[in-house]
Amino acid sequence: MILTVSHISTYSYDAPVRGAVQSLRMTPSVCDGQRAIRWSIEVVGGTRGASFRDGAGDWVEGWSLRGPVSEITVKVTGEVATTDMAGVLRGHRETVPPEAYLRETGPTRADSGLMTLAQEAAAGATDALDRAHRIAAAINEAIAYRPGSTDQFGTAAEALALGEGVCQDHAHALIACARFLDMPARYVSGYLHAGAEGTPNEASHAWAEVWIDRLGWVGFDASNATCPDARYIRLGSGFDAQDAAPIRGVAHGRVAEALDVTVAVEAVQQ
Amino acid sequence: MATEYFNEMYEGGAVRAPYARLEDWMRSMPAELRQMKQAEAEDLFRRIGITFAVYGEGGDPDRLIPFDMFPRVFAQDEWRKLERGIKQRARALNAFLVDVYGRGEIVKAGKIPSRLVYRNEAYEKAVSGFVPPRGVFSHIVGIDIVRTGPGDFFVLEDNCRTPSGVSYMLENREIMMRMFPALFQNNRIEPVDNYSDLLRRTLASVAPAKCDRDPTIVILTPGHFNSAYYEHSFLADLMGVELVEGADLFVENGFVWMRTTEGPKKVDVIYRRIDDSYLDPLCFRPDSMLGVPGLMDVYRSGGVTICSAPGAGVADDKAVYTFVPDMVRFYLGEEPILNNVPTWQCGKTDDLKYVQANLKDLVVKEVHGSGGYGMLVGPKSTQEQIEYFAGRIAADPDNYIAQPTLALSTVPTFVEEGVAPRHVDLRPYCLVGERIELVPGGLTRVALKDGSLVVNSSQGGGVKDTWVLAE
């Protein structure tokens, strides 16, 4: 599949800021399931700084921007050829040992509700892969997809108690359950081509990867009860949403910030 | 009781050789002169402004750390052995750090449980795969050492991040020389005042590859509210480098810049005295106001060196400490010169059983604790305190280690009634860059309370000048 991406994030401030610094993780991962045909990142009016590939295999770019400005726009456009790898991350070079992803973080802490869900879902599973599939399915049932039901600071435990959430909550819940069962798990940010069939999703998407012996990292999208396929573009990973955020930035000034995002992921007709 | 402990000055009734010339000095000081001198010393400390704020204890934040005038002395041969052991340990700790952020050979070889390394809170995923200049993560290694006999030294803990206290080592010497110049004529004592030169050279030697001129070094402090702020400004002064806070630095074009009156100046090496989690809100804690946004991106791309390197803390964790002798054997193929104190890890079932049954004889510490907080000294504790601690250990065994109560050596110390033995430890500061350097001396901490084994300044400890005789 060939997917085109247009992702524009605009930060507006109620008063001009003196400047801003950003760390962007917005380049498609280098792995067997996807290949960037063209890709460009631009912070409008900004200067590109240091860039490098980190230990998790993500390409990181630093940007800075001198003010005063009242608006900062991050433009990402590109075209990626994808193939369905049934969720398995192959050909991805990284140095972080899987075990490092057993560490609990605030949003991925398993409370008693998540522990119960994990244990019940995993009961009767034949192997680790089966266990991960069952957990993903159980989360899809327990947390209904409802845009706007939770905010970016919500935790997996809160989403489960509420019974609804967005892709971030599904990924956090899956990670919490997997780690509770001693399976390394991490948060993945990326894009999803929605298609015409109207499956619930967000074009700017997130899912989880679980470490399965002999297979390596395998993606699970609990929001859509599936493993990532050719409709998915992988950008980067982390312990949780904040750690894996495609954009991390600081604006200098005591101002209120508003963020407007438009994302379009489309399939090129072949 | 007192005879159980090794007295560094008296053995049997005789004075040990290194202290031979101090006996007369001690006798030449009647109580009045001593009190006068003590007051003079305190006055000098106050004038230089060296104070130590104690976390969470309230009271006077500008309280002086008590200084004891009676020096602690090492003979040349005693020191040479210590020096070899300290440098060996500093090499092994750095080799360990390069390894666990690289191929992890020591884990693969089964010499240390992977859980202790990769699930450690101090393990920084953000620097995995990165080798800092010259393969050094910990540029200033503070190794806490106790002595229990003439040739018996044990390492209590390693400090690979930003060990503090070196300003006391330097000031104690300065003050002793000012007050007792004759002592320094009668004893040949190796100098420590080249420490700041060595520190500067060490930091310059790890400048990043992208630096093609005399490197610009800065000390990054969290600010004057920090308890060690005095030391930060003291070291900056001695080295002739800028003392900066996060807000004085910014990131642009892939480098770190310092705001100066003549415009931005590129910074090559940052000796930071702030914790990893506050270094860069774009990589670690997003709410940090102390760090520099974007710093880690510059660091990872080789535009600046951070000392100690982010992630160094995984080597000085108290649970990892148990494995340092194995690191020496694994990386250097040598036998460790300095021994560890036998340590029980409460995270291990058998160890936990032993610890719970013997709490009254043990010292228990939190794995991530420091400064003598969150620690139990069994023999000095009430039944109630012991029971309270037993509960805490049971709730989170992984978080605790236990060690036998060590018979810490004593050194004569001026007290109200005259001179009496008090327990001491030692923290030397080993510098690691292009070369490994150790000034002959360190910080001797002394437990001023009679019978006390806790030397932490936050718990009523004081400091002494530490001599290495030239011979």
CSV table of C-alpha atoms in Angstrom, one decimal, chain A:
chain,number,residue,atom,x,y,z
A,1,MET,CA,0.0,0.0,0.0
A,2,ILE,CA,1.2,3.5,-0.6
A,3,LEU,CA,0.0,6.1,1.9
A,4,THR,CA,0.4,9.8,1.8
A,5,VAL,CA,0.5,11.8,5.1
A,6,SER,CA,-0.1,15.4,5.8
A,7,HIS,CA,0.1,16.3,9.4
A,8,ILE,CA,0.0,19.9,10.5
A,9,SER,CA,0.2,21.0,14.1
A,10,THR,CA,-0.4,24.6,15.0
A,11,TYR,CA,0.4,26.0,18.4
A,12,SER,CA,-1.2,29.4,19.0
A,13,TYR,CA,-0.4,31.6,22.0
A,14,ASP,CA,-2.4,34.3,23.6
A,15,ALA,CA,0.7,36.5,23.6
A,16,PRO,CA,3.9,36.3,21.6
A,17,VAL,CA,6.5,33.9,22.9
A,18,ARG,CA,10.2,34.7,23.0
A,19,GLY,CA,11.1,31.4,21.3
A,20,ALA,CA,10.6,27.7,21.4
A,21,VAL,CA,12.6,24.5,21.4
A,22,GLN,CA,11.2,21.2,20.1
A,23,SER,CA,12.3,17.6,20.0
A,24,LEU,CA,10.5,15.8,17.2
A,25,ARG,CA,10.1,12.1,16.6
A,26,MET,CA,8.1,12.2,13.4
A,27,THR,CA,10.1,10.2,10.9
A,28,PRO,CA,8.8,6.7,9.9
A,29,SER,CA,10.7,3.9,11.6
A,30,VAL,CA,13.2,2.0,9.4
A,31,CYS,CA,11.8,-1.5,9.4
A,32,ASP,CA,10.6,-4.2,7.0
A,33,GLY,CA,7.0,-3.2,6.9
A,34,GLN,CA,7.4,0.3,5.7
A,35,ARG,CA,9.6,2.5,3.5
A,36,ALA,CA,9.5,6.3,3.2
A,37,ILE,CA,9.4,7.3,-0.5
A,38,ARG,CA,9.5,11.0,0.5
A,39,TRP,CA,9.3,12.6,3.9
A,40,SER,CA,9.7,16.2,5.1
A,41,ILE,CA,9.5,17.8,8.5
A,42,GLU,CA,9.5,21.6,8.9
A,43,VAL,CA,8.9,23.9,11.9
A,44,VAL,CA,7.9,27.0,10.0
A,45,GLY,CA,10.4,29.8,10.6
A,46,GLY,CA,12.6,27.4,12.7
A,47,THR,CA,16.1,26.1,12.6
A,48,ARG,CA,16.9,22.4,12.4
A,49,GLY,CA,19.4,21.4,15.1
A,50,ALA,CA,20.8,18.1,16.2
A,51,SER,CA,19.5,14.9,14.8
A,52,PHE,CA,20.3,11.3,15.6
A,53,ARG,CA,18.8,7.8,15.8
A,54,ASP,CA,18.3,6.9,19.4
A,55,GLY,CA,18.7,3.5,21.2
A,56,ALA,CA,15.0,2.6,20.5
A,57,GLY,CA,15.6,3.1,16.8
A,58,ASP,CA,13.7,6.3,16.5
A,59,TRP,CA,15.0,9.2,14.4
A,60,VAL,CA,15.0,12.4,16.6
A,61,GLU,CA,15.3,15.9,15.3
A,62,GLY,CA,15.8,19.0,17.5
A,63,TRP,CA,14.4,22.3,16.3
A,64,SER,CA,14.5,25.8,17.7
A,65,LEU,CA,12.7,28.9,16.8
A,66,ARG,CA,13.4,32.5,17.7
A,67,GLY,CA,10.5,34.8,18.6
A,68,PRO,CA,8.6,36.8,19.1
A,69,VAL,CA,5.9,34.7,17.5
A,70,SER,CA,2.3,33.9,18.4
A,71,GLU,CA,2.0,30.8,16.4
A,72,ILE,CA,4.2,27.8,15.7
A,73,THR,CA,3.4,25.4,12.9
A,74,VAL,CA,5.0,21.9,12.5
A,75,LYS,CA,4.4,20.5,9.0
A,76,VAL,CA,5.0,16.9,8.2
A,77,THR,CA,4.3,15.6,4.7
A,78,GLY,CA,5.3,12.4,3.0
A,79,GLU,CA,4.6,9.2,1.2
A,80,VAL,CA,5.3,5.8,2.6
A,81,ALA,CA,5.1,2.3,1.0
A,82,THR,CA,3.8,-0.3,3.5
A,83,THR,CA,3.3,-4.0,3.6
A,84,ASP,CA,1.3,-6.1,6.0
A,85,MET,CA,3.7,-7.8,8.5
A,86,ALA,CA,0.8,-9.0,10.8
A,87,GLY,CA,2.1,-6.6,13.5
A,88,VAL,CA,5.6,-8.0,13.7
A,89,LEU,CA,8.3,-5.4,13.9
A,90,ARG,CA,11.1,-6.8,11.8
A,91,GLY,CA,14.4,-5.3,10.5
A,92,HIS,CA,14.2,-2.6,13.1
A,93,ARG,CA,17.6,-1.8,14.7
A,94,GLU,CA,17.6,-0.9,18.3
A,95,THR,CA,19.8,-1.4,21.4
A,96,VAL,CA,17.4,-0.9,24.3
A,97,PRO,CA,16.9,-4.4,25.9
A,98,PRO,CA,13.2,-5.5,26.0
A,99,GLU,CA,13.4,-5.9,29.8
A,100,ALA,CA,13.8,-2.1,30.2
A,101,TYR,CA,10.1,-1.9,29.1
A,102,LEU,CA,8.9,-3.7,32.2
A,103,ARG,CA,9.1,-0.4,34.1
A,104,GLU,CA,5.9,1.0,35.3
A,105,THR,CA,5.0,4.6,34.7
A,106,GLY,CA,2.1,6.8,36.1
A,107,PRO,CA,-0.3,6.3,33.2
A,108,THR,CA,0.6,2.6,32.8
A,109,ARG,CA,0.3,1.5,36.4
A,110,ALA,CA,-1.9,-1.5,36.8
A,111,ASP,CA,-4.6,-1.0,39.5
A,112,SER,CA,-6.7,-3.9,40.8
A,113,GLY,CA,-9.1,-3.5,37.9
A,114,LEU,CA,-6.4,-3.9,35.3
A,115,MET,CA,-4.8,-6.7,37.2
A,116,THR,CA,-8.1,-8.6,37.2
A,117,LEU,CA,-8.7,-7.9,33.6
A,118,ALA,CA,-5.2,-9.1,32.7
A,119,GLN,CA,-5.5,-12.3,34.8
A,120,GLU,CA,-8.9,-13.2,33.5
A,121,ALA,CA,-8.0,-12.5,29.9
A,122,ALA,CA,-4.8,-14.5,30.1
A,123,ALA,CA,-6.3,-17.5,31.8
A,124,GLY,CA,-6.3,-20.4,29.3
A,125,ALA,CA,-4.0,-18.7,26.9
A,126,THR,CA,-1.7,-21.2,25.1
A,127,ASP,CA,1.4,-19.0,24.8
A,128,ALA,CA,2.6,-15.4,25.1
A,129,LEU,CA,1.3,-14.4,21.7
A,130,ASP,CA,-2.2,-15.8,22.5
A,131,ARG,CA,-2.0,-14.1,25.9
A,132,ALA,CA,-1.3,-10.7,24.2
A,133,HIS,CA,-4.2,-11.2,21.7
A,134,ARG,CA,-6.6,-12.0,24.5
A,135,ILE,CA,-5.6,-9.0,26.5
A,136,ALA,CA,-6.0,-6.7,23.5
A,137,ALA,CA,-9.5,-8.2,22.9
A,138,ALA,CA,-10.5,-7.8,26.5
A,139,ILE,CA,-9.4,-4.2,26.6
A,140,ASN,CA,-11.3,-3.5,23.3
A,141,GLU,CA,-14.5,-4.8,25.1
A,142,ALA,CA,-13.9,-3.1,28.4
A,143,ILE,CA,-13.0,0.3,27.2
A,144,ALA,CA,-15.4,1.7,24.5
A,145,TYR,CA,-13.8,4.0,21.9
A,146,ARG,CA,-15.3,7.4,22.5
A,147,PRO,CA,-13.4,10.5,21.2
A,148,GLY,CA,-13.2,13.2,23.8
A,149,SER,CA,-14.0,11.0,26.7
A,150,THR,CA,-10.6,11.3,28.3
A,151,ASP,CA,-7.8,13.8,28.1
A,152,GLN,CA,-4.1,13.4,27.4
A,153,PHE,CA,-3.2,13.2,31.1
A,154,GLY,CA,-5.6,10.3,31.9
A,155,THR,CA,-4.3,7.0,33.1
A,156,ALA,CA,-5.2,3.4,32.0
A,157,ALA,CA,-6.8,2.8,35.4
A,158,GLU,CA,-9.1,5.8,35.0
A,159,ALA,CA,-10.1,4.8,31.4
A,160,LEU,CA,-11.0,1.3,32.6
A,161,ALA,CA,-13.1,2.6,35.5
A,162,LEU,CA,-14.8,5.0,33.1
A,163,GLY,CA,-15.4,2.2,30.5
A,164,GLU,CA,-14.4,4.5,27.6
A,165,GLY,CA,-11.4,6.2,26.1
A,166,VAL,CA,-9.3,6.9,23.0
A,167,CYS,CA,-6.4,5.0,21.4
A,168,GLN,CA,-4.0,6.4,24.0
A,169,ASP,CA,-6.0,4.8,26.8
A,170,HIS,CA,-6.3,1.5,25.0
A,171,ALA,CA,-2.5,1.4,24.5
A,172,HIS,CA,-1.8,2.4,28.1
A,173,ALA,CA,-4.2,-0.3,29.4
A,174,LEU,CA,-2.7,-2.9,27.2
A,175,ILE,CA,0.8,-1.9,28.3
A,176,ALA,CA,-0.2,-2.0,32.0
A,177,CYS,CA,-1.7,-5.5,31.7
A,178,ALA,CA,1.2,-6.9,29.7
A,179,ARG,CA,3.8,-5.5,32.2
A,180,PHE,CA,1.7,-6.8,35.1
A,181,LEU,CA,2.1,-10.3,33.5
A,182,ASP,CA,5.9,-9.7,33.1
A,183,MET,CA,5.7,-9.1,29.4
A,184,PRO,CA,7.7,-6.1,28.2
A,185,ALA,CA,5.4,-3.6,26.5
A,186,ARG,CA,5.7,-0.2,25.0
A,187,TYR,CA,3.7,2.7,23.5
A,188,VAL,CA,3.9,3.3,19.8
A,189,SER,CA,2.9,6.5,18.0
A,190,GLY,CA,2.1,6.7,14.3
A,191,TYR,CA,-0.5,7.1,11.7
A,192,LEU,CA,-3.5,5.0,10.5
A,193,HIS,CA,-5.3,5.1,7.2
A,194,ALA,CA,-8.9,5.0,8.2
A,195,GLY,CA,-10.4,3.8,4.9
A,196,ALA,CA,-14.0,4.0,3.9
A,197,GLU,CA,-15.4,1.3,6.1
A,198,GLY,CA,-15.8,3.7,9.1
A,199,THR,CA,-13.9,1.7,11.7
A,200,PRO,CA,-13.3,3.8,14.8
A,201,ASN,CA,-9.9,5.3,14.7
A,202,GLU,CA,-7.8,8.5,14.6
A,203,ALA,CA,-5.5,9.2,11.7
A,204,SER,CA,-2.9,10.3,14.2
A,205,HIS,CA,-2.8,7.0,16.0
A,206,ALA,CA,-1.2,5.1,18.9
A,207,TRP,CA,-1.0,1.4,19.8
A,208,ALA,CA,1.1,-0.9,21.8
A,209,GLU,CA,3.9,-3.4,21.2
A,210,VAL,CA,4.5,-6.4,23.3
A,211,TRP,CA,7.7,-8.4,23.4
A,212,ILE,CA,7.1,-12.0,22.4
A,213,ASP,CA,10.1,-14.4,22.5
A,214,ARG,CA,11.1,-15.7,19.1
A,215,LEU,CA,9.0,-13.1,17.4
A,216,GLY,CA,10.3,-9.9,18.9
A,217,TRP,CA,8.2,-6.8,19.2
A,218,VAL,CA,4.6,-7.3,18.0
A,219,GLY,CA,2.1,-4.5,17.6
A,220,PHE,CA,-1.4,-4.7,19.0
A,221,ASP,CA,-4.1,-2.1,18.3
A,222,ALA,CA,-6.7,-2.6,21.0
A,223,SER,CA,-8.8,0.3,19.7
A,224,ASN,CA,-9.4,-1.6,16.5
A,225,ALA,CA,-9.0,-5.1,17.8
A,226,THR,CA,-6.3,-5.9,15.3
A,227,CYS,CA,-2.6,-6.0,14.7
A,228,PRO,CA,-1.0,-3.2,12.7
A,229,ASP,CA,-1.0,-4.0,9.0
A,230,ALA,CA,-0.4,-2.1,5.8
A,231,ARG,CA,-2.7,0.8,6.9
A,232,TYR,CA,-0.3,1.7,9.7
A,233,ILE,CA,2.8,3.9,9.7
A,234,ARG,CA,5.1,3.6,12.7
A,235,LEU,CA,7.0,6.6,14.0
A,236,GLY,CA,8.4,5.9,17.5
A,237,SER,CA,8.0,4.3,20.8
A,238,GLY,CA,8.3,4.9,24.6
A,239,PHE,CA,7.3,3.8,28.0
A,240,ASP,CA,4.0,5.7,27.6
A,241,ALA,CA,2.3,8.4,25.6
A,242,GLN,CA,4.4,11.2,27.0
A,243,ASP,CA,7.7,9.3,26.5
A,244,ALA,CA,6.7,8.4,22.9
A,245,ALA,CA,5.2,11.8,22.0
A,246,PRO,CA,6.0,12.8,18.4
A,247,ILE,CA,6.4,16.4,19.5
A,248,ARG,CA,7.9,17.5,22.8
A,249,GLY,CA,8.5,21.2,23.1
A,250,VAL,CA,8.8,24.2,25.4
A,251,ALA,CA,7.8,27.7,24.4
A,252,HIS,CA,9.4,30.6,26.3
A,253,GLY,CA,6.9,32.9,27.8
A,254,ARG,CA,4.1,32.9,30.3
A,255,VAL,CA,1.3,32.2,27.9
A,256,ALA,CA,-1.7,30.0,27.3
A,257,GLU,CA,-1.3,27.5,24.5
A,258,ALA,CA,-3.9,26.1,22.1
A,259,LEU,CA,-3.2,23.3,19.7
A,260,ASP,CA,-4.9,22.7,16.4
A,261,VAL,CA,-4.0,19.5,14.6
A,262,THR,CA,-5.1,18.3,11.1
A,263,VAL,CA,-4.0,14.9,9.9
A,264,ALA,CA,-4.8,13.3,6.6
A,265,VAL,CA,-3.6,9.8,5.8
A,266,GLU,CA,-4.7,8.7,2.3
A,267,ALA,CA,-4.1,5.7,0.1
A,268,VAL,CA,-2.7,6.3,-3.3
A,269,GLN,CA,-4.8,4.6,-6.0
A,270,GLN,CA,-2.7,2.1,-7.8
